[in-house]
Coordinates of C-alpha atoms in Angstrom, one line a residue:
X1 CA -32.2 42.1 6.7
X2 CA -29.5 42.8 4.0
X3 CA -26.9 43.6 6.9
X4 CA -27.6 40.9 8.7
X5 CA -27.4 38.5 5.5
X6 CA -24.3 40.1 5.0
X7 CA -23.0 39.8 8.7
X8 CA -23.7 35.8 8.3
X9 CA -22.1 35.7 5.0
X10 CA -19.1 37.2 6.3
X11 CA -19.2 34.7 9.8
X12 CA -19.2 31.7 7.1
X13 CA -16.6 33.1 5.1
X14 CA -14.4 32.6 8.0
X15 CA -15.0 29.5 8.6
X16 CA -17.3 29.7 11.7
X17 CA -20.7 27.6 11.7
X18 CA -24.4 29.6 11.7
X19 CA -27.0 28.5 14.7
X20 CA -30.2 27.3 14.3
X21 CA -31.7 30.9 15.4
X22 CA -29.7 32.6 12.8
X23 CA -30.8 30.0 10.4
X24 CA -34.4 31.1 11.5
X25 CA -34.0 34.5 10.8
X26 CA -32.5 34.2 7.2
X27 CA -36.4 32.3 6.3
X28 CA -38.1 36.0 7.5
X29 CA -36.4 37.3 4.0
X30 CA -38.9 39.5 1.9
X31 CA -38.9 38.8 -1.6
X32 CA -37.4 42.2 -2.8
X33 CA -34.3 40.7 -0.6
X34 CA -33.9 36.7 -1.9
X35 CA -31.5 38.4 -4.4
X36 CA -29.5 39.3 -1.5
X37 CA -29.6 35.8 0.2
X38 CA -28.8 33.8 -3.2
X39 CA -26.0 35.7 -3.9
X40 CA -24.2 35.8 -0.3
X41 CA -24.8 32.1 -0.8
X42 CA -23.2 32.0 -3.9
X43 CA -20.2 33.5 -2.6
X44 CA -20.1 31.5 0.4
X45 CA -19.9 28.3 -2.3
X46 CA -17.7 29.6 -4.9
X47 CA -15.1 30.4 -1.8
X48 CA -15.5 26.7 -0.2
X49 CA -16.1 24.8 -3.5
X50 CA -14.7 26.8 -6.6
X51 CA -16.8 26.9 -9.8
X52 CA -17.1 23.3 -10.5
X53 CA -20.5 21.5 -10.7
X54 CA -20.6 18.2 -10.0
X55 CA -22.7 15.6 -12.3
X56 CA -24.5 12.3 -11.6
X57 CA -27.0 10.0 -13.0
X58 CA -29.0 7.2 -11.5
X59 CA -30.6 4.1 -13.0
X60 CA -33.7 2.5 -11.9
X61 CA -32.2 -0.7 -11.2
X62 CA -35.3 -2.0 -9.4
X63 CA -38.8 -0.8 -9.9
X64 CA -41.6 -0.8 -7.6
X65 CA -43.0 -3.6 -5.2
X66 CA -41.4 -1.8 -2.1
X67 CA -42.6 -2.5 1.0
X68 CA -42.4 0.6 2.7
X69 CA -44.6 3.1 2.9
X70 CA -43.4 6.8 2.7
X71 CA -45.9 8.9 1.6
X72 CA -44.3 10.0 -1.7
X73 CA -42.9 7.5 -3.1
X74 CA -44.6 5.7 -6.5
X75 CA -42.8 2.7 -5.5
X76 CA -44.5 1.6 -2.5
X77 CA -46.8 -1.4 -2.5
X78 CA -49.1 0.6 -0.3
X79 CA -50.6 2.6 -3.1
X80 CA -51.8 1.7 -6.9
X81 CA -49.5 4.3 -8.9
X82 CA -49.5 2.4 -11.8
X83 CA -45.6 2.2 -11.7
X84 CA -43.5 -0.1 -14.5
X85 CA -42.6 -2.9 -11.7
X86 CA -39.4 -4.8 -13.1
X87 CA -36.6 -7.0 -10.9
X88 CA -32.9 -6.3 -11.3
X89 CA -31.3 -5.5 -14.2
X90 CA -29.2 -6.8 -16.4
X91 CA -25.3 -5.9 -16.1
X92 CA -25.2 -5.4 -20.0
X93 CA -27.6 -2.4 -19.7
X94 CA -26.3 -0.9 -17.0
X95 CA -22.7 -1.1 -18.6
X96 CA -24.4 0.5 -21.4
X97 CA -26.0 3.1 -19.6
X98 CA -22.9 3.8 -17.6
X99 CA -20.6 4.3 -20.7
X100 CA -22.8 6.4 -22.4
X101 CA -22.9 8.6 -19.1
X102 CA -19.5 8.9 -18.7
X103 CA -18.9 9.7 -22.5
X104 CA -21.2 12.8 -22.1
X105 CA -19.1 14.0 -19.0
X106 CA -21.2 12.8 -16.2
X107 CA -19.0 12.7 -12.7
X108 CA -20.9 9.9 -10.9
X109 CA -23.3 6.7 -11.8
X110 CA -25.3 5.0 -9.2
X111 CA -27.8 2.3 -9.4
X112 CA -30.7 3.0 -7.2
X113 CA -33.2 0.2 -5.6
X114 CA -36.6 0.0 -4.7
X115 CA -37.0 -2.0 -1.1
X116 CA -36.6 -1.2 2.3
X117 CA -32.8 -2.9 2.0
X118 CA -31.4 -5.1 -1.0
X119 CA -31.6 -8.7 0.1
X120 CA -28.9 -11.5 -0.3
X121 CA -29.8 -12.6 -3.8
X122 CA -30.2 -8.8 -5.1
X123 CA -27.1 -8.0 -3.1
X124 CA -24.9 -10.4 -5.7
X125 CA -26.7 -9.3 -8.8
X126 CA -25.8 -5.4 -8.1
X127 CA -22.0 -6.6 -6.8
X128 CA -21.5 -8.6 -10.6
X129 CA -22.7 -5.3 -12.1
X130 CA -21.0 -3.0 -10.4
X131 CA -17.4 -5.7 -10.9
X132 CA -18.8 -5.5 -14.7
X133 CA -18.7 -1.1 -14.7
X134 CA -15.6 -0.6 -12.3
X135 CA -13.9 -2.8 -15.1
X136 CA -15.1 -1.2 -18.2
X137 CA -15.2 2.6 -17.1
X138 CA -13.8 5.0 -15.3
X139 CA -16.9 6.8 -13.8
X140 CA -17.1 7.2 -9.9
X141 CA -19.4 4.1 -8.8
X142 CA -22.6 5.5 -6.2
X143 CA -25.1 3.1 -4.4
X144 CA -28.4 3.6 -3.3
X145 CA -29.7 0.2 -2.2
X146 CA -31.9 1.3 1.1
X147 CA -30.8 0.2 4.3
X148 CA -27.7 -2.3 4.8
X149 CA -25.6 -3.2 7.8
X150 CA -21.8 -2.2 7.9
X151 CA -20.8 -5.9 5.7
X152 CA -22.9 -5.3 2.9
X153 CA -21.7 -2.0 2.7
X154 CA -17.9 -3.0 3.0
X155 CA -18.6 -5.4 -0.1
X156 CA -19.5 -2.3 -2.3
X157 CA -16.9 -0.4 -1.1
X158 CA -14.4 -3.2 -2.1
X159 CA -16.1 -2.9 -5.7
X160 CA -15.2 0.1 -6.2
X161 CA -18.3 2.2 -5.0
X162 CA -17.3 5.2 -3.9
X163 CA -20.6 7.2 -1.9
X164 CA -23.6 5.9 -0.6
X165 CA -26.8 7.4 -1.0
X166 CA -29.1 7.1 1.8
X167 CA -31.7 10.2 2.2
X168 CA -33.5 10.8 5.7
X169 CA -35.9 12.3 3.4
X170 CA -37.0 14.8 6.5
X171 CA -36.6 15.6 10.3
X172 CA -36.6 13.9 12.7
X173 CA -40.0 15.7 14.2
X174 CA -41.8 15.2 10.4
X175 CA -41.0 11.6 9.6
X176 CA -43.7 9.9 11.4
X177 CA -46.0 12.3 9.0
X178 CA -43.9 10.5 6.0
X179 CA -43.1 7.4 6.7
X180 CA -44.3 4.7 9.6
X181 CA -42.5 1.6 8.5
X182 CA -39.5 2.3 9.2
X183 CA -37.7 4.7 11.7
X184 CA -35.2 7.7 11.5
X185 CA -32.8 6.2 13.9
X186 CA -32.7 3.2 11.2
X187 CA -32.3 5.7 8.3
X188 CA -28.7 7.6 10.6
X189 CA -27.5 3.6 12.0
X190 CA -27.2 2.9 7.7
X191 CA -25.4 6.7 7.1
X192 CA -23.1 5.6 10.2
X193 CA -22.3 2.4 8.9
X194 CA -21.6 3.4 5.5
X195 CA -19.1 6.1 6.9
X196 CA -17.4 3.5 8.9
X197 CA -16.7 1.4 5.4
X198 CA -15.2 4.3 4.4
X199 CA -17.8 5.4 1.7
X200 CA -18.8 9.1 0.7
X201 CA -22.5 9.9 2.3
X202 CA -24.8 11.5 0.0
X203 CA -28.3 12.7 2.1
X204 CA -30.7 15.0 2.2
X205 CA -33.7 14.7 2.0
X206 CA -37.8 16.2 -0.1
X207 CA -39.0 19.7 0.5
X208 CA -42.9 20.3 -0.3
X209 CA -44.2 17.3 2.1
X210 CA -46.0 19.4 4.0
X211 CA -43.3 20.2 6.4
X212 CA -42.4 23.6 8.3
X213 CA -39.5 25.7 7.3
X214 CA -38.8 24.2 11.2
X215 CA -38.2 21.1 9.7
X216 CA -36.2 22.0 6.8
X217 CA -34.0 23.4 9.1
X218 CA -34.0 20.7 11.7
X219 CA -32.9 18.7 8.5
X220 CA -30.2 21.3 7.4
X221 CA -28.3 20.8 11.0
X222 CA -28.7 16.9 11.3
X223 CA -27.0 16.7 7.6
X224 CA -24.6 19.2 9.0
X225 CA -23.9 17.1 12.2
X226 CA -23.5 13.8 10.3
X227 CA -21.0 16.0 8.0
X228 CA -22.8 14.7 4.6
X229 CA -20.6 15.3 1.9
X230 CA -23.3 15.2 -0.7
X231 CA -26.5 16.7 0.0
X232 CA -29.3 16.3 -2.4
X233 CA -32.2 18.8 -2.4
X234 CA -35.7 17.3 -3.7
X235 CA -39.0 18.9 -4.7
X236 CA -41.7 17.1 -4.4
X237 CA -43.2 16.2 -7.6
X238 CA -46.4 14.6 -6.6
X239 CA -47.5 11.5 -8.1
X240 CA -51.4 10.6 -8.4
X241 CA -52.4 7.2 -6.1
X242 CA -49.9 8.7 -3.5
X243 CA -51.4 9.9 0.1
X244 CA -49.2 13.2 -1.4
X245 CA -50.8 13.6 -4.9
X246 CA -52.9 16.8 -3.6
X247 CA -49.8 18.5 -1.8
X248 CA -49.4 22.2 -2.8
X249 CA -46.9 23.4 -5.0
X250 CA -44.1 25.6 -3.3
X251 CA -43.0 28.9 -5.2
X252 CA -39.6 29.8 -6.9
X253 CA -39.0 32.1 -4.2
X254 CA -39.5 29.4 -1.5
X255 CA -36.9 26.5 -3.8
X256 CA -34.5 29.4 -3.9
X257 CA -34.4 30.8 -0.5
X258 CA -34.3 26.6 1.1
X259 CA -31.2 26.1 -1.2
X260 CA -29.4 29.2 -0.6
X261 CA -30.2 28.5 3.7
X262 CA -28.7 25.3 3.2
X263 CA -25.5 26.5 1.4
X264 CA -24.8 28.7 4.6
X265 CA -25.8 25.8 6.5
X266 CA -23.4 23.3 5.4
X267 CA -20.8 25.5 3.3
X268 CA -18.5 22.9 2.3
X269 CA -21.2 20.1 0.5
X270 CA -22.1 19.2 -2.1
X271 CA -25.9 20.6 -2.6
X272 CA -27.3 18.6 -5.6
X273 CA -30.5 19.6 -7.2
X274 CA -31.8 16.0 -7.1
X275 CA -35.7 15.1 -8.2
X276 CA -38.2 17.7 -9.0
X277 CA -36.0 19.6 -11.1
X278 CA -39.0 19.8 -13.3
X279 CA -40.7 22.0 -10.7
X280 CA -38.1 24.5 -10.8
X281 CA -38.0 27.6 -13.4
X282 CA -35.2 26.6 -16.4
X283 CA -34.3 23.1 -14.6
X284 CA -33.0 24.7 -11.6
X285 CA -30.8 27.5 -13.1
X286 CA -31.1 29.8 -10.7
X287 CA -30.4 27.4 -8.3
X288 CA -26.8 27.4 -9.0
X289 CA -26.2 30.9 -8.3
X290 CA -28.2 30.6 -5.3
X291 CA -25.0 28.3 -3.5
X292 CA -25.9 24.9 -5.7
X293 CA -23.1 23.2 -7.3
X294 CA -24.4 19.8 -8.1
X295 CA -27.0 18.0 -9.6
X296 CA -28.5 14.9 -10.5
X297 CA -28.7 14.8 -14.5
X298 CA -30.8 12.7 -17.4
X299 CA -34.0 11.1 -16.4
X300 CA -34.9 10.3 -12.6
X301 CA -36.5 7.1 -11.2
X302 CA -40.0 7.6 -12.4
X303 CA -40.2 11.3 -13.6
X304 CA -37.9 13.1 -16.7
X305 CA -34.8 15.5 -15.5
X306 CA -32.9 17.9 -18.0
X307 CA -30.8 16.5 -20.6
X308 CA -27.4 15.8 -20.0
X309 CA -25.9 18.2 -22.9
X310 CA -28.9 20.9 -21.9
X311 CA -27.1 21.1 -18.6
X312 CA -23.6 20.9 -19.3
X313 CA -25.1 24.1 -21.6
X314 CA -26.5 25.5 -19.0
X315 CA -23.3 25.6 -16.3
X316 CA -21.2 26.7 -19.2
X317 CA -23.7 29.7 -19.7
X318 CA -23.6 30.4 -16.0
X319 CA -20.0 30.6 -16.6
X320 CA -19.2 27.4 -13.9
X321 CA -18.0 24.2 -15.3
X322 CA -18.6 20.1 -14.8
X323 CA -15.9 18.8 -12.9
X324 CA -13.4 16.6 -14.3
X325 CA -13.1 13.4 -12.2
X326 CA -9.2 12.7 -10.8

């Protein structure tokens, strides 16, 4: 196995793309050989990307009250999760929120949305606040508002938002099992259209739903073939009242060997240790010598990340650094 980790390694290093069936073969790694895996993945992402970690933060600018139903989520109106439910914000707490983020260091600030797709009226609210931050900072402006169509998403791009967030959450053949009210080829149309305004993609998508190493795969190549920029890696952290809040846990062998498959997967992205950090040994640390260099920092939607200072500790100790924004 270590010769053929190497021989992919090598195939990636020049620029040519792994298959699916190579990708199938790298899961069959023993234990006594995930070191060898993390670190060819390392290299492959220090070679493509350089030693820069890339930072963002996300505020719950809209809690609860959604009317989808994906099978994780706190959020959804389906199930009684006890979640804080609260409309829009105000744009003098997310300017606050947003200085204080980019005075720590963070690269990126997005306000995130519960909803199958901001409507009109929530549509203006978040385009004041995000004229109100372009204009009082500096930080690179991120979106995650659910699905829009390509004029909604021009809008934010002319306020200065820079990537769109927009997960498929799974593959294709699992997301009936995760979400019914809505359909994948919904989830791509809003990716597309956001590509075609000329905004940065940032997708990926939860592993620990129950899915096949298949499907994490299937995910993998489907990020690759949209070319995502970004590509956030979730663990499910499972919330109580969700059809979810039984799932098993995965091991640290399992977190580590997904991100290190996806690095030789899509070599040039972005992959961003996103929610369920707190499921992770040390917040992830690992992680970043296993071909991450990204992550969402501070506290998450509904659960508690790592500290902005404790990670900017922590990539200094793996002797990376935080990239500086242009």
């Amino acid at each position: 196995m270590k010769q053929f980790i190497k021989m992919l390694e090598d195939k990636v290093l020049k620029g040519e793309l792994i298959n699916f069936k190579e990708a199938m073969k790298l899961t069959n790694v023993e234990k006594n050989d995930i070191g060898k895996l993390c670190k060819s993945a390392n290299k492959i992402r220090e070679y493509f990307c350089g030693n820069e970690v890339d930072l963002c933060t996300i505020m719950n600018a809209k809690s609860g009250q959604c009317s989808e139903d994906c099978k994780f989520c706190s959020q959804s109106s389906h199930y009684k999760t006890n979640i804080k439910v609260h409309g829009i914000v105000s744009k003098e707490d997310a300017l606050k929120l947003a200085r204080e983020n980019q005075n720590e260091g963070v690269n990126r600030f997005s306000l995130v949305t519960s909803g199958r797709g901001a409507c009109k009226n929530e549509l203006e609210q978040i385009i004041d606040i995000y004229k109100e931050v372009k204009d009082n900072t500096k930080i690179d402006l991120c979106a995650s508002l659910g699905i829009l169509d390509y004029k909604d998403l021009i809008r934010l791009k002319e306020e200065g938002v820079k990537m769109y967030h927009h997960n498929l959450e799974t593959s294709r053949s699992y997301y009936e099992n995760i979400c019914t009210t809505h359909g994948y080829d919904e989830r791509i149309h809003t990716i597309n259209a956001a590509k075609d305004a000329g905004l940065e993609v940032c997708s990926g998508g939860i592993i620990g739903l129950g899915e096949s190493i298949e499907d994490r795969l299937e995910l993998a190549f489907e990020l690759r073939s949209l070319n995502i920029k970004s590509i956030p890696i979730n663990i499910l952290n499972p919330i109580k009242g969700t059809p979810l809040e039984n799932a098993d846990s995965l091991s640290q062998e399992d977190i580590l060997k997904t991100v290190a498959i996806f690095r030789f997967i899509n070599p040039k992205a972005f992959i961003r240790l996103a929610g369920g950090r707190n499921q992770i040994e040390n917040f992830g640390e690992g992680c970043f010598i296993a071909g991450a260099n990204a992550t969402i920092t501070g506290n998450y939607l509904t659960t508690s990340g790592n500290k902005i200072c404790d990670d900017k500790k922590m990539i200094n100790d793996l002797k990376l650094k935080v990239r500086k924004n242009s």
